[in-house]
Coordinates of C-alpha atoms and ligand atoms in Angstrom, one line a residue:
X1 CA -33.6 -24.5 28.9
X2 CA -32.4 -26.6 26.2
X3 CA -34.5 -26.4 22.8
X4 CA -37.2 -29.4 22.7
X5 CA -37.3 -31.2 18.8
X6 CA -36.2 -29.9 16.1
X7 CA -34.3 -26.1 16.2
X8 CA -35.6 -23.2 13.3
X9 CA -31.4 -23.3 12.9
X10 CA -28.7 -25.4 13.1
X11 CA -25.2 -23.9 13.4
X12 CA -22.2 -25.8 13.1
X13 CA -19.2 -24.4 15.0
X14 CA -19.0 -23.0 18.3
X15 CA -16.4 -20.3 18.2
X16 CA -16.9 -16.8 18.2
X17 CA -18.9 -16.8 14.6
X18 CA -21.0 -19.5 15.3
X19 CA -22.0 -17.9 19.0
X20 CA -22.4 -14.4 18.1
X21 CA -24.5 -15.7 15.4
X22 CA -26.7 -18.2 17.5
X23 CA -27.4 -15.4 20.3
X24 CA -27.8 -12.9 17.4
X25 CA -30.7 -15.7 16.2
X26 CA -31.8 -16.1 19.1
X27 CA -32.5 -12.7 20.3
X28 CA -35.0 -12.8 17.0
X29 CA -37.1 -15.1 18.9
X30 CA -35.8 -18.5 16.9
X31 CA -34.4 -22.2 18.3
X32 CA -30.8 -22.5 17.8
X33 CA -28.8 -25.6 17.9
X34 CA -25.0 -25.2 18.0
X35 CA -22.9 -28.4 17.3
X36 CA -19.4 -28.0 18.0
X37 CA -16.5 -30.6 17.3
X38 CA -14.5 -29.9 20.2
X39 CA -15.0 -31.4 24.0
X40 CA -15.4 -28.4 25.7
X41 CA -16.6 -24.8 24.2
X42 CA -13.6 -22.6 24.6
X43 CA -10.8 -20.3 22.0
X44 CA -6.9 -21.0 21.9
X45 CA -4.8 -17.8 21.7
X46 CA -4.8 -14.6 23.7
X47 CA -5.8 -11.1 22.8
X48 CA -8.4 -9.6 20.0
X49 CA -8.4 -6.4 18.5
X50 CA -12.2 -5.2 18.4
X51 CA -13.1 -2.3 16.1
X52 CA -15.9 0.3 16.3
X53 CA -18.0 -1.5 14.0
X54 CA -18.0 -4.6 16.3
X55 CA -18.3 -2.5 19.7
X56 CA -20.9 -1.3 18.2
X57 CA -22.3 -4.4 17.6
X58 CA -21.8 -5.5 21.3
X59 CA -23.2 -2.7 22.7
X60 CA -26.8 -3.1 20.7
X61 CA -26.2 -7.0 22.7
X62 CA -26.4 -5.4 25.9
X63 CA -22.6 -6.9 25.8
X64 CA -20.5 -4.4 25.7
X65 CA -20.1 -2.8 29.4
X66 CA -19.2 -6.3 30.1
X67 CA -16.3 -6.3 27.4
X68 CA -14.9 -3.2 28.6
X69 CA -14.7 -5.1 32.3
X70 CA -13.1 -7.7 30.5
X71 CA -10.7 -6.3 28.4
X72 CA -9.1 -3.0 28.2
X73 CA -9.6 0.5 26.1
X74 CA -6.2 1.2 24.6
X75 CA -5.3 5.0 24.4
X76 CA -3.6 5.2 20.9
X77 CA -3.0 2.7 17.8
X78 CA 0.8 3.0 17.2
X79 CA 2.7 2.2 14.3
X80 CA 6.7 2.0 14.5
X81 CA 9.4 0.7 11.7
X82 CA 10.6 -2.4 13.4
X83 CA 14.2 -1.4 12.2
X84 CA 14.6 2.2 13.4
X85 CA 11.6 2.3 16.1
X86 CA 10.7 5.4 14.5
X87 CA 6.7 6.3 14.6
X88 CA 5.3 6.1 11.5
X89 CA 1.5 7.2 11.9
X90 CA -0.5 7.3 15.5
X91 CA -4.5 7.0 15.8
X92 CA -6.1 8.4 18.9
X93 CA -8.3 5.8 20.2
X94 CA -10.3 8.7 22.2
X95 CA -11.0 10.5 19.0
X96 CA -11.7 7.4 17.0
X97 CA -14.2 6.9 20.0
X98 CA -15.6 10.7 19.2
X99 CA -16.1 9.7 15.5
X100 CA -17.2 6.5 15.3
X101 CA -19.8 6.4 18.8
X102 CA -18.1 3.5 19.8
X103 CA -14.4 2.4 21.5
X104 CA -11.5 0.6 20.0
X105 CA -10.5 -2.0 22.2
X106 CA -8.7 -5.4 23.4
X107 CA -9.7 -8.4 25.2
X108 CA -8.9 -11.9 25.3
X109 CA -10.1 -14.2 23.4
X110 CA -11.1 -16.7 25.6
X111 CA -13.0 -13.7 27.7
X112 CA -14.8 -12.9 23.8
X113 CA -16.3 -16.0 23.7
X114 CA -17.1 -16.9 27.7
X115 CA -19.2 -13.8 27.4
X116 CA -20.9 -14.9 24.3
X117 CA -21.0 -18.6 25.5
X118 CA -22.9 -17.3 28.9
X119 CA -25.5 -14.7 26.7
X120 CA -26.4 -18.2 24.3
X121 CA -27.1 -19.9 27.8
X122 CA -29.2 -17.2 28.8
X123 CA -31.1 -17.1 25.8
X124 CA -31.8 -20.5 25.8
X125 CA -29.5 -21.5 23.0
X126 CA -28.8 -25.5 22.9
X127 CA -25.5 -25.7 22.8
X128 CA -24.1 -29.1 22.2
X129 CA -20.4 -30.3 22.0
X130 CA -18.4 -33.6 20.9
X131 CA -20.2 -33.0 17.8
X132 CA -18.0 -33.3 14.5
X133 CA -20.2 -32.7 11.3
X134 CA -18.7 -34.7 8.3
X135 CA -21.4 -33.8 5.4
X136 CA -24.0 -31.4 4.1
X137 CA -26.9 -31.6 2.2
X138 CA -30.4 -29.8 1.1
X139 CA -33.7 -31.1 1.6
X140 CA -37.2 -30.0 0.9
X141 CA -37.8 -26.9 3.3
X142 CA -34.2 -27.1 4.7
X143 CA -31.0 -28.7 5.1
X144 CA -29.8 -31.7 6.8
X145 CA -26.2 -32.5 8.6
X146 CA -24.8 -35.4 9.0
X147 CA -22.4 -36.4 12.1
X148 CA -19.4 -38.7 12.2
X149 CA -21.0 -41.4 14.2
X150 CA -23.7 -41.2 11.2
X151 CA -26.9 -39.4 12.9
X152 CA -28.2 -37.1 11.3
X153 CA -29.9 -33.8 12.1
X154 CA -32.1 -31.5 10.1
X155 CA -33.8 -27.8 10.2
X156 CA -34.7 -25.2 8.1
X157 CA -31.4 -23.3 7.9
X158 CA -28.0 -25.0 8.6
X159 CA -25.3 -22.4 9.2
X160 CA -21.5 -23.7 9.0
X161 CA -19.5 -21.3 11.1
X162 CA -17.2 -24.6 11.2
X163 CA -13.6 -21.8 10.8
X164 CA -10.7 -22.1 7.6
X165 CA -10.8 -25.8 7.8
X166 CA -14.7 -25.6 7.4
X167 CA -16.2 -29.0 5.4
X168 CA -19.2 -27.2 4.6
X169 CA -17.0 -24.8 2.5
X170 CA -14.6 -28.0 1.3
X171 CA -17.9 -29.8 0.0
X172 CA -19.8 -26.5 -1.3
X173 CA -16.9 -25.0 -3.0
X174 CA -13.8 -26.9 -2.9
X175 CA -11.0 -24.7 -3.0
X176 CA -7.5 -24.5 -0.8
X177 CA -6.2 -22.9 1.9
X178 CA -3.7 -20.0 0.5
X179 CA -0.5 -20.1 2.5
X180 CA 1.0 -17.0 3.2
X181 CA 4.5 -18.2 4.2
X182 CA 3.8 -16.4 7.3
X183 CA 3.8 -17.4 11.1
X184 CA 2.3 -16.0 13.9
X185 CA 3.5 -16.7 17.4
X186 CA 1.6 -15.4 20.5
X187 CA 2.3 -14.8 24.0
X188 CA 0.4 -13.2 27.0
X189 CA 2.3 -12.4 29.8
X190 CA 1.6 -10.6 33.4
X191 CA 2.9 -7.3 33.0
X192 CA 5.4 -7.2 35.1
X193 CA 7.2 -9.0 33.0
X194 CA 7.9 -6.5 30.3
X195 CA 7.5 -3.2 32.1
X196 CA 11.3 -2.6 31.7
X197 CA 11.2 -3.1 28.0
X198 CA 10.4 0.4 26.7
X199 CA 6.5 -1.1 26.0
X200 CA 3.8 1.4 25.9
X201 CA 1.3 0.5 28.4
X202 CA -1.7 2.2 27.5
X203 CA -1.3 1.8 23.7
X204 CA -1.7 -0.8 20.3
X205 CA 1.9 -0.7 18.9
X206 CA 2.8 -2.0 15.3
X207 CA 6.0 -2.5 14.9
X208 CA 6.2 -3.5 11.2
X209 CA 9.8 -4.4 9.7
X210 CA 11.3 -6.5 6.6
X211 CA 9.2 -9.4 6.2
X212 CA 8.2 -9.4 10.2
X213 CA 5.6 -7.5 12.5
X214 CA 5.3 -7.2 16.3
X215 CA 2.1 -6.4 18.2
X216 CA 1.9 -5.2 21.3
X217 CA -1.0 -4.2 23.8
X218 CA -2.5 -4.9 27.2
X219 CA -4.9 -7.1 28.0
X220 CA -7.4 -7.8 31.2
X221 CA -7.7 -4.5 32.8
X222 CA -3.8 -3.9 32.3
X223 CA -2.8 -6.8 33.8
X224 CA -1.2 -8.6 31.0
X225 CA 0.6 -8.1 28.4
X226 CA 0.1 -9.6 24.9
X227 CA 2.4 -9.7 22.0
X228 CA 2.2 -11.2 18.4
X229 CA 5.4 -11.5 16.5
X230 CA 4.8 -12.5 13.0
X231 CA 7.4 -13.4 10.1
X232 CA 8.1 -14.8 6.8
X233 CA 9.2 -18.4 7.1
X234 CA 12.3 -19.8 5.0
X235 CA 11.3 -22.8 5.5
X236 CA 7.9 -22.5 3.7
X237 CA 10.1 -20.2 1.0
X238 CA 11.9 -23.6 0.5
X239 CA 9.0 -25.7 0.5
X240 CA 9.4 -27.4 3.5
X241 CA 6.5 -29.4 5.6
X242 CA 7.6 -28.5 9.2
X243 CA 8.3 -24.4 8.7
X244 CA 7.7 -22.0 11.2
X245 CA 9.5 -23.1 13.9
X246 CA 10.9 -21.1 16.9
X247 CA 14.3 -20.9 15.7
X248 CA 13.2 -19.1 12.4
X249 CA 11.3 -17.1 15.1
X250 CA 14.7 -15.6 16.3
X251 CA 16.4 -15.4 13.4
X252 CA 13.7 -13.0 12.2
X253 CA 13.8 -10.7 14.3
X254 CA 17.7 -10.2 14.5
X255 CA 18.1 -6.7 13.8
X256 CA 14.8 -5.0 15.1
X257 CA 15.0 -2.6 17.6
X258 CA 15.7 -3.0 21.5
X259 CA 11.8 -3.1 22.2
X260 CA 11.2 -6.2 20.2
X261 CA 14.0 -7.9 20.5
X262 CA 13.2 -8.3 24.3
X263 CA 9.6 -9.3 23.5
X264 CA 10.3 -12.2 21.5
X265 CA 12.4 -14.5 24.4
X266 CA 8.5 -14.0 26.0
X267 CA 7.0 -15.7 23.0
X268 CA 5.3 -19.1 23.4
X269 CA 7.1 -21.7 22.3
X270 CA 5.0 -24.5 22.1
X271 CA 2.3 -23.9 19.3
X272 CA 2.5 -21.4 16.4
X273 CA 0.1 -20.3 14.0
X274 CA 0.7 -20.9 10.3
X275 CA -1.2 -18.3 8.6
X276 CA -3.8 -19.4 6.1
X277 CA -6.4 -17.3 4.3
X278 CA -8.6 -18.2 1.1
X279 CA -9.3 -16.5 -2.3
X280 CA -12.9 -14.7 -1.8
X281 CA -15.8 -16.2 -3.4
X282 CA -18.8 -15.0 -4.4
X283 CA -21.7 -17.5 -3.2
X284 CA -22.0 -18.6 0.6
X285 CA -25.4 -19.5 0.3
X286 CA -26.3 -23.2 -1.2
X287 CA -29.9 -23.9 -0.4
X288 CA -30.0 -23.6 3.2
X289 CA -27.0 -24.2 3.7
X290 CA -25.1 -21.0 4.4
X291 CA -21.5 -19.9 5.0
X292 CA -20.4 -17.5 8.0
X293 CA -17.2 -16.6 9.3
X294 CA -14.0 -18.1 8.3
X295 CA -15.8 -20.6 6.4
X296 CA -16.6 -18.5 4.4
X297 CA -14.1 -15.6 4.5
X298 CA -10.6 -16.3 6.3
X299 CA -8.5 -13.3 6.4
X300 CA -4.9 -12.7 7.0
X301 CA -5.0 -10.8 10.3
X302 CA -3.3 -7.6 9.5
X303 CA -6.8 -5.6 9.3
X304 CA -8.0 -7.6 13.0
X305 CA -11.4 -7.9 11.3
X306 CA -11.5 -11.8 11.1
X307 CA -13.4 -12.3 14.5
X308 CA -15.5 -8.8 13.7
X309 CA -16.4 -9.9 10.1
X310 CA -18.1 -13.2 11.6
X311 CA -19.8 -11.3 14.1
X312 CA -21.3 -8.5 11.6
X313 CA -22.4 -11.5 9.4
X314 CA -24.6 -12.7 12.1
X315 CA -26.1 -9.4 13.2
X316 CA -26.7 -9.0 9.4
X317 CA -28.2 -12.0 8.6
X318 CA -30.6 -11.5 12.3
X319 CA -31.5 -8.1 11.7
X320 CA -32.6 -9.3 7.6
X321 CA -35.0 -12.4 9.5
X322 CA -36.3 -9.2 11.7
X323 CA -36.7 -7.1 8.7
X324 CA -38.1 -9.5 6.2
X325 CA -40.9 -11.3 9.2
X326 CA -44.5 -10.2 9.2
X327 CA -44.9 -8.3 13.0
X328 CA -48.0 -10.8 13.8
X329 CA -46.1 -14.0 12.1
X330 CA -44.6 -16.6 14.5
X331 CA -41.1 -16.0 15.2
X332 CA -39.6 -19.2 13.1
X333 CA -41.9 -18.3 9.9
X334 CA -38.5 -17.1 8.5
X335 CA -38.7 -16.1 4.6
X336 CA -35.0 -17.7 4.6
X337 CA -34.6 -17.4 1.1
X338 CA -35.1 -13.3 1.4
X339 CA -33.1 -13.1 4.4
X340 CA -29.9 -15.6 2.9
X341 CA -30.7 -13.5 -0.6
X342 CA -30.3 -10.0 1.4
X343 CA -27.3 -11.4 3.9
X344 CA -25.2 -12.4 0.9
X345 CA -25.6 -9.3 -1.2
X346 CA -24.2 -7.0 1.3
X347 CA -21.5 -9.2 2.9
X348 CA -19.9 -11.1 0.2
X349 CA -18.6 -7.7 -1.1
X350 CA -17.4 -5.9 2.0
X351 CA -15.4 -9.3 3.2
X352 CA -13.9 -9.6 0.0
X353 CA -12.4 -5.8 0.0
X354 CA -11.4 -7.0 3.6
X355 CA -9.4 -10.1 2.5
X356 CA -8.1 -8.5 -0.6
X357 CA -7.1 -5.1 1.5
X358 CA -5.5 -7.7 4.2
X359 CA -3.2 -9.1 1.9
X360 CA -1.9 -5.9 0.3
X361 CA -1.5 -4.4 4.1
X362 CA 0.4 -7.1 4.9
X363 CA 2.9 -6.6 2.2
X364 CA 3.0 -3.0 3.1
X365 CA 4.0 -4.0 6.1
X366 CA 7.1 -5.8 5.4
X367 CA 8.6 -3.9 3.2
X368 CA 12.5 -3.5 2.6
X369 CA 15.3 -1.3 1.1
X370 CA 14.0 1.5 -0.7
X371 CA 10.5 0.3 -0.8
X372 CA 9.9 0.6 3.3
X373 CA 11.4 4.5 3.2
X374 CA 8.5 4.8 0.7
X375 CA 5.9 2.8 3.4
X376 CA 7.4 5.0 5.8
X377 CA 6.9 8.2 4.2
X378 CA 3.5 7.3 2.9
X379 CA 2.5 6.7 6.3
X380 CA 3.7 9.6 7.8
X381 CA 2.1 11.2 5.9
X382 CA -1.2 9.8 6.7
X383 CA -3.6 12.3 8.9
X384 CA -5.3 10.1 10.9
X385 CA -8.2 12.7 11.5
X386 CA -9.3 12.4 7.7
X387 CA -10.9 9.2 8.8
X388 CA -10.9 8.3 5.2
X389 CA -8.8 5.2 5.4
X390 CA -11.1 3.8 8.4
X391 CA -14.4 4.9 8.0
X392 CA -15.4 2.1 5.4
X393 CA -13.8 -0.3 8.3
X394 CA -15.4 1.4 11.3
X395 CA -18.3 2.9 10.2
X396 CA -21.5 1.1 10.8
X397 CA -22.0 -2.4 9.0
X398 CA -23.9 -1.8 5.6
X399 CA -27.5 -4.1 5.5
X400 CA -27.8 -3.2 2.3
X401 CA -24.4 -3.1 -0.1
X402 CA -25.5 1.1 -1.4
X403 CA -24.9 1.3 2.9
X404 CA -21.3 0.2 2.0
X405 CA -18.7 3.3 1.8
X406 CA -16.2 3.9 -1.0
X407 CA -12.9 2.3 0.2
X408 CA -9.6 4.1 0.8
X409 CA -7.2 4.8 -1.7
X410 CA -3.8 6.7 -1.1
X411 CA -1.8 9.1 -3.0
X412 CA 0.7 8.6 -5.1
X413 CA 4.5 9.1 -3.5
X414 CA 6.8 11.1 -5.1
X415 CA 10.7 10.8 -4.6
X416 CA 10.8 14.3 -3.3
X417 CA 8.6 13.5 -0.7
X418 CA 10.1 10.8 0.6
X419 CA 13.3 12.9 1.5
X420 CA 11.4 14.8 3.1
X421 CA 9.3 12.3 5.4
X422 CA 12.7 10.8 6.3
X423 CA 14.3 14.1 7.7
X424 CA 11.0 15.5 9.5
X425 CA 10.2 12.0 11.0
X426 CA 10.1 11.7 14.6
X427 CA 12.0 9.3 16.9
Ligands
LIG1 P1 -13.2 -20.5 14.4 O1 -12.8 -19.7 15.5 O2 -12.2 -21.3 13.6 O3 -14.3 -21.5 14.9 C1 -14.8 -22.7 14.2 C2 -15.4 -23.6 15.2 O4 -15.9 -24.7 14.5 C3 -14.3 -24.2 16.2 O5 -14.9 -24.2 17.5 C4 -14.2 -25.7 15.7 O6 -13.8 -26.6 16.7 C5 -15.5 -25.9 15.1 N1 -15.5 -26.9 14.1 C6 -14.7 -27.0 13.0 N2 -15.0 -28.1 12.3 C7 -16.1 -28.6 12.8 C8 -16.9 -29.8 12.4 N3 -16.6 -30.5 11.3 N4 -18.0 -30.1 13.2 C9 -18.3 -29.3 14.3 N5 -17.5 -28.3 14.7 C10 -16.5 -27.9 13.9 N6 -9.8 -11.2 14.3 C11 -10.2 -10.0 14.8 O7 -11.3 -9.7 14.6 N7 -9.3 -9.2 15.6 C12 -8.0 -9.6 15.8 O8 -7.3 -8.9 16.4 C13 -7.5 -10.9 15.3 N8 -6.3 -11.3 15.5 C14 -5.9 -12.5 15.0 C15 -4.6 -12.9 15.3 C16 -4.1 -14.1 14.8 C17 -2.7 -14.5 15.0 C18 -5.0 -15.0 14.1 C19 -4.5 -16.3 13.5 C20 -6.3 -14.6 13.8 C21 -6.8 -13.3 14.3 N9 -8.1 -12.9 14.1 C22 -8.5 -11.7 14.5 C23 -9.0 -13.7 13.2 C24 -10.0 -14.5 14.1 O9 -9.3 -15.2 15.0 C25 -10.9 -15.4 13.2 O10 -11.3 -14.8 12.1 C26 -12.1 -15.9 14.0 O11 -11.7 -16.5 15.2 C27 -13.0 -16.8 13.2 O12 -14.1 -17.2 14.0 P2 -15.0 -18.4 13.4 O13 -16.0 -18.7 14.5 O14 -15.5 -18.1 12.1 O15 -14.0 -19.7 13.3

């Protein structure tokens, strides 16, 4: 049943952060409002990439059998040179599985969401929509939002999970969007469709290439097949307003190799994503008003953590309310000031290695010349059964930041070593 009066929480933005977050909340007992802009609660786009550390996640929801229904458990992680097709490094999803407790695995978006939409409506979550929040600000004991036909609604914590574009963030902080140049298009097919292409079925394949990447994988038990194809964008080199448009998309992928260049005719044509993340800052919490998700950290998606990053931050901040209340005290007498305190001193640093760490994998990624033999032969010589360049990824999400794992850092290449990676590498 909807909440009566006023919620403990009000949470602006009903996409996957502001969901997971308001059933995370939820769960703890407390009355959460969501306000979202749009119509209708719902995601654009098609597949996800969820890691062990959000499976994980899922699976302490009672959410994750359901997931699994949904979406599909890829065998291997694959990544090719775009150019040559050659496999550079390959992760086996089963043993990732065996390390980490938990699968790797894929599922739409839309599917993502619909499953946390239905577990908000279950646990009494009022979810409201047509609801565009246009300012911010603290009062005594809580915060207070105002909407854009000039009502106003307060409670004792206001989260704004309100995405890159978030007010809360331009208000509280007031920096820009960082272009990347970069354009993702997106397309899920049936997979029939692409059977003929030389695609691997049961895998994630990366195909990474000068200034472009491909992504391939299955989606919906197998039956569809979802690709990303992402590139640099002259245009946006030049400075121009309209850039990434679908003829740049083909003329960035002349020259990859026969699998890729049959996946991009698939692409969708109609809508493309121009790829946007922000520096990381260092205070999401203003009062009670708190950042979460892409408000408060949009990523590049080269790690596919965006989605899991605002999904930890709410089973963070939910398991600090748990923590931090009294076992007799009512479930809204929330010390938020402990709980925001703890939730910001263990996030603010793990998303920031994320964005930073996105950016530089990017670049990795689109290499050319000289430098992508060097990629190439770094990454083949990667043994994926070290771990140590996923386990502060995959690993269990740190309450606390001495929970939080040293990062990854690679050797250094010689030029010796590079000859040799090229003439041992596989086809
Ligand atoms: P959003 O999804 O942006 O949701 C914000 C919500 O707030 C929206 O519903 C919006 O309508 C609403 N809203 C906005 N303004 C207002 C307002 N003023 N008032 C009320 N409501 C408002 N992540 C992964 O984990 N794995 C992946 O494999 C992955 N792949 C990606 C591939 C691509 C091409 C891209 C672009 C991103 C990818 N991501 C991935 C990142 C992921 O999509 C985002 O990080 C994630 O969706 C952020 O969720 P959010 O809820 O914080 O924000």
């Amino acid at each position: 049943p909807p909440t009566e009066g006023r919620p403990d929480v009000l949470i602006v933005g009903g996409g996957i952060g502001g969901l997971s977050t308001a059933f995370a909340l939820a769960r703890e007992g407390l009355r959460i409002r969501v306000l979202e802009r749009a119509p209708e609660f719902g995601e654009v786009g098609a597949g996800l990439q969820i890691a062990p550390n959000c499976t994980r996640i899922l699976d302490e929801y009672g959410l994750l059998d359901e997931a699994k229904e949904l979406g599909v458990v890829p065998e291997n992680m694959v990544m090719r040179d775009a150019l040559d097709s050659r496999e550079l490094v390959r992760l086996d999803l089963g043993d990732l599985e065996r390390r980490y407790g938990f699968p790797y695995m894929v599922i739409h978006r839309s599917d993502l969401h619909g499953l946390f939409l239905r577990a908000c409506r279950e646990a009494g979550v009022d979810l409201v929509t047509d609801q565009t929040v246009v300012d911010y600000e603290n009062t005594d004991g809580g915060a207070r939002i105002t909407l854009a036909d000039g009502r106003t609604e307060e409670a004792p914590l206001v989260i704004a999970a309100d995405g890159l574009r978030s007010v809360a963030r331009q208000k509280l902080i007031g920096d820009d969007v960082v272009s990347s140049d970069y354009v993702a298009y997106r397309a899920a097919v049936p997979i029939e469709q692409v059977r003929d292409n030389g695609i691997a079925e049961k895998d994630v394949t990366v195909y990474v290439g000068p200034r472009c990447h491909f992504v391939q994988y299955a989606l919906r038990g197998g039956d569809m097949f979802n690709q990303v194809a992402v590139f640099q964008s002259p245009k946006a080199l030049a400075g121009q307003e309209d850039w990434g448009t679908p003829d740049e998309l083909d003329a960035a992928f002349e020259g990859t190799c026969e699998t890729v260049g049959k996946g991009i005719p698939l692409m969708w044509r109609d809508r493309w994503w121009q790829m946007m993340d922000r520096d990381p800052i260092d205070t999401w919490v203003h009062g009670r008003i708190v950042l979460l998700g892409d408000a408060a950290h949009p990523p590049l998606q080269y790690m596919a953590q965006g989605a899991i990053m605002a999904i930890e931050d709410g089973w963070v901040l939910a398991r600090h309310v748990s923590r931090l209340r009294a076992e007799d005290a009512a479930p809204s007498a929330v010390d938020w000031d402990a709980a925001l305190a703890a939730y910001e001193a263990v996030r603010v640093e793990h998303c920031r290695r994320i964005l930073t760490t996105a950016r530089a994998w990017g670049e990795l990624w689109h290499l050319d010349g000289t430098e992508r033999l060097q990629r190439n032969a770094i990454m083949r010589g990667v043994d994926p059964a070290e771990y140590a360049f996923t386990d502060w990824v995959y690993g269990p999400t740190a309450l606390f930041p001495d929970e939080e794992p040293p990062m990854f850092r690679p050797v250094p290449l010689t030029s010796a070593r590079i000859e040799e990676s090229e003439a041992a590498a596989p086809d």
